[in-house]
PDB file of C-alpha atoms in Angstrom:
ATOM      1  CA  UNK X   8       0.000   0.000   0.000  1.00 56.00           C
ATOM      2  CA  UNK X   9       1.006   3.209  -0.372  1.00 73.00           C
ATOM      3  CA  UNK X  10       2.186   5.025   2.129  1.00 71.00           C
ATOM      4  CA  UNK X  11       0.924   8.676   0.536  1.00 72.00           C
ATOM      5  CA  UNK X  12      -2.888   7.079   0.134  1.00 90.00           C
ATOM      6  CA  UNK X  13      -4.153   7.752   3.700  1.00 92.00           C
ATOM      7  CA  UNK X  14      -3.834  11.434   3.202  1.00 91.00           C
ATOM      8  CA  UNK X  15      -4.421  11.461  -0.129  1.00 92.00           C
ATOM      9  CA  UNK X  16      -8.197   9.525   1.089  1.00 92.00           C
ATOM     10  CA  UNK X  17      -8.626  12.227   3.795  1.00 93.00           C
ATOM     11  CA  UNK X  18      -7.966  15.079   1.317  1.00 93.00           C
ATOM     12  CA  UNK X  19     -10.465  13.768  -1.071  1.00 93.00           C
ATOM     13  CA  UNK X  20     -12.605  14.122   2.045  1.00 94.00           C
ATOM     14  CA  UNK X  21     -12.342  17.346   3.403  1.00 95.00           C
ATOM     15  CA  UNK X  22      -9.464  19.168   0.681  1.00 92.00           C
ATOM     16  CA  UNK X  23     -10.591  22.205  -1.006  1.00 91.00           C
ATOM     17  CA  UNK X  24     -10.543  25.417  -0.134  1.00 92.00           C
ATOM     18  CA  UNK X  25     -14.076  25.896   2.087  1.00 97.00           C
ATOM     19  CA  UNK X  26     -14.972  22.312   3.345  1.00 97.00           C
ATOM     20  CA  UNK X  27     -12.333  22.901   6.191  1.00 96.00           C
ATOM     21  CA  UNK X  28     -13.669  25.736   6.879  1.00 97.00           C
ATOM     22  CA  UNK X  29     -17.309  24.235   7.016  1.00 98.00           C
ATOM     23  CA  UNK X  30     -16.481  21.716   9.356  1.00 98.00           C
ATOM     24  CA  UNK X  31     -14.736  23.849  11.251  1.00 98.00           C
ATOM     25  CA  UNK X  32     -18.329  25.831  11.755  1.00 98.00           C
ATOM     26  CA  UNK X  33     -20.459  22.800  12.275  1.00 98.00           C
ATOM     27  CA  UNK X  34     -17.896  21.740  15.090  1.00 98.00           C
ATOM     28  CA  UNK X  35     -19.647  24.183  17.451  1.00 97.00           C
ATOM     29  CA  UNK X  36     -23.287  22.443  16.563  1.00 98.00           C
ATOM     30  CA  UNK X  37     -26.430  22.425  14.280  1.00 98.00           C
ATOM     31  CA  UNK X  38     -26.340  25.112  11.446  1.00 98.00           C
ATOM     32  CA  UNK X  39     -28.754  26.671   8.518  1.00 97.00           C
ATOM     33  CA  UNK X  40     -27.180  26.739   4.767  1.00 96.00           C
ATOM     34  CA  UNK X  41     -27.697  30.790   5.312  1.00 95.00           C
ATOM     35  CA  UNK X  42     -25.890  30.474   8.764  1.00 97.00           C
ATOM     36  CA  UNK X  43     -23.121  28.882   7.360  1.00 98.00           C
ATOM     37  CA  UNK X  44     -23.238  31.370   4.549  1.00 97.00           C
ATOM     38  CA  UNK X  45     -22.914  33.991   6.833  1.00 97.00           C
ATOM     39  CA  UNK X  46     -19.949  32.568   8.876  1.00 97.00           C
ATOM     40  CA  UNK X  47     -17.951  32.182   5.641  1.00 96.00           C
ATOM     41  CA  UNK X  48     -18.821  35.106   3.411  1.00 92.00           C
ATOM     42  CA  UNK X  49     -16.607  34.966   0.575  1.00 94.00           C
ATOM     43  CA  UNK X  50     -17.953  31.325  -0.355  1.00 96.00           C
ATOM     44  CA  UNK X  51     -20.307  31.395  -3.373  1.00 97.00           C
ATOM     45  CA  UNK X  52     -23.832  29.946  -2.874  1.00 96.00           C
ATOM     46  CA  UNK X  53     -23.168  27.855  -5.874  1.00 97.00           C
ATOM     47  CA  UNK X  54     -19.724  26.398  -4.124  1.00 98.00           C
ATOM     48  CA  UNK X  55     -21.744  26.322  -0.594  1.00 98.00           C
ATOM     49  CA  UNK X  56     -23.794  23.982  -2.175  1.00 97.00           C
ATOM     50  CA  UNK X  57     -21.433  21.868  -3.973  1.00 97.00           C
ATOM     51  CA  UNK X  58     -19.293  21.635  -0.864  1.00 98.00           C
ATOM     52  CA  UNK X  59     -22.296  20.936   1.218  1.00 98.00           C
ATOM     53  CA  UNK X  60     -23.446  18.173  -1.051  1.00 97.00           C
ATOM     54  CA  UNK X  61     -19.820  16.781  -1.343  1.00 97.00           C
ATOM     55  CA  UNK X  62     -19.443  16.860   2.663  1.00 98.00           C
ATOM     56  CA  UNK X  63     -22.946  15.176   2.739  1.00 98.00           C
ATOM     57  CA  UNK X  64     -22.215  12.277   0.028  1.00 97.00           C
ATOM     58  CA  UNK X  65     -19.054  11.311   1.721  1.00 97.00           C
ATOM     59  CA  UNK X  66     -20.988  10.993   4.640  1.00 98.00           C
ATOM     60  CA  UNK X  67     -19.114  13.893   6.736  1.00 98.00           C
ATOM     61  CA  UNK X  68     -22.548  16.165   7.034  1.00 98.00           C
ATOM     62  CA  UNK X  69     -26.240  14.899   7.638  1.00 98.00           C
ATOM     63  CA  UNK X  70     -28.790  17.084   6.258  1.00 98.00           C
ATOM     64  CA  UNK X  71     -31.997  17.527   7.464  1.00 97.00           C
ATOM     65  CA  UNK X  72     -35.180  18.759   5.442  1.00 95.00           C
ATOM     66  CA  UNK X  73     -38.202  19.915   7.488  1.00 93.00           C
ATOM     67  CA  UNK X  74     -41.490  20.138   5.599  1.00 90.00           C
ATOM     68  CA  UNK X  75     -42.144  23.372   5.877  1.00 90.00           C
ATOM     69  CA  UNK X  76     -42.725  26.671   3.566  1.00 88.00           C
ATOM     70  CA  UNK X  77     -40.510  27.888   3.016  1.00 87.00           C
ATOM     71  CA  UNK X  78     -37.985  24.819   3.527  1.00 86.00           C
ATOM     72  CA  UNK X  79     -35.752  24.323   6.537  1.00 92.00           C
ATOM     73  CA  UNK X  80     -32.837  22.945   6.123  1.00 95.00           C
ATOM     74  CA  UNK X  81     -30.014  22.380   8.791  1.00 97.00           C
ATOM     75  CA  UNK X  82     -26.438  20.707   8.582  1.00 98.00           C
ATOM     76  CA  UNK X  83     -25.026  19.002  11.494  1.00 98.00           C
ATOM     77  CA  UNK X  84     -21.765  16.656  11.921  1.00 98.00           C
ATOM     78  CA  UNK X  85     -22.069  12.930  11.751  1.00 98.00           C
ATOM     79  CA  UNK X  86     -20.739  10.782  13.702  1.00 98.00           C
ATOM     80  CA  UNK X  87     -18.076   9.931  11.731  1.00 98.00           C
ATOM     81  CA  UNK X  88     -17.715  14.078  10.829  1.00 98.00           C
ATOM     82  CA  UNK X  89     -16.685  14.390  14.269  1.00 98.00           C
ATOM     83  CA  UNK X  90     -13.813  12.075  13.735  1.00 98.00           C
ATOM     84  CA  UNK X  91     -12.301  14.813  11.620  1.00 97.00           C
ATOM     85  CA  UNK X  92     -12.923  17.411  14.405  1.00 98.00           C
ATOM     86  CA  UNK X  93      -8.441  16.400  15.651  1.00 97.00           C
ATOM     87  CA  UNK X  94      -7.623  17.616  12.132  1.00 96.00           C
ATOM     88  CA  UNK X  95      -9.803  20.526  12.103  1.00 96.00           C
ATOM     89  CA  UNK X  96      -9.008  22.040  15.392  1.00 97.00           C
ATOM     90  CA  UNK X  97      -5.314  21.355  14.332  1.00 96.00           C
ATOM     91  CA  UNK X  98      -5.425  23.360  11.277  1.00 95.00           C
ATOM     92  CA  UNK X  99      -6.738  25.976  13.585  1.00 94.00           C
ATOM     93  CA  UNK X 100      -4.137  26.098  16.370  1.00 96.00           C
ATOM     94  CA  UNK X 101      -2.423  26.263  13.602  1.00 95.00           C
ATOM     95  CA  UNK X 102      -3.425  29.190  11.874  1.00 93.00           C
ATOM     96  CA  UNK X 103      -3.694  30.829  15.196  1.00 92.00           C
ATOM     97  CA  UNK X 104      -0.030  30.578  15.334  1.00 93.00           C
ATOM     98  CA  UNK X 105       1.019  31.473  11.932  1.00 94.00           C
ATOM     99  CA  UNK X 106      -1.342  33.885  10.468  1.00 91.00           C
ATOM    100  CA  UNK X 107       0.026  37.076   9.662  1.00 91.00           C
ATOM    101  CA  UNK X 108      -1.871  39.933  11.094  1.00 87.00           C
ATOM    102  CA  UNK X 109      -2.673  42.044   8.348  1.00 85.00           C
ATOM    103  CA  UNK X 110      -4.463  38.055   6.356  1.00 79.00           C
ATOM    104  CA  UNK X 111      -8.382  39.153   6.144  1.00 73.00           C
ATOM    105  CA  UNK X 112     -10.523  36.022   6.303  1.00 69.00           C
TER     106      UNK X 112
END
């Protein structure tokens, strides 16, 4: 096996620009697609959804769909998101330490 296709498996998973970013969100709990919108501004709605859908096939994200008008729909770790919550808090300490001061998220 190679020893490069563990975190080549986990990038497929959560690489990209935003899904970090949207896990790193959901960590704190349930959240609305405008919610998360909000929280990470200079994401497209187009990409939100992609990621969102992405994050959900993999099986990262549940989504759930209340029948109501207009829809409701919230975004919430699964249990096996949560297993990614190690990596994402470590690419925040991270950032914590190294960001430059002037970077605008």
């Amino acid at each position: 096996m190679n020893a490069g296709c563990p975190v080549t498996y986990t990038l497929e998973i959560i690489g990209g620009k935003w899904k970090s970013v949207i896990l790193y969100h959901l960590t704190s709990g349930t959240k609305r697609f405008n919610e998360i919108h909000r929280l990470v501004p200079r994401i497209t709605t187009r990409i939100l959804t992609l990621q969102l859908r992405e994050l959900e096939r993999d099986g990262v994200i549940k989504r759930k769909v209340y029948p109501e008008v207009p829809p409701k729909v919230e975004y919430t770790l699964s249990e096996f998101g949560t297993t990614l919550n190690p990596i994402v808090f470590a690419l925040k300490k991270w950032g914590d330490e190294n960001q430059p001061e002037n970077y605008y998220c």
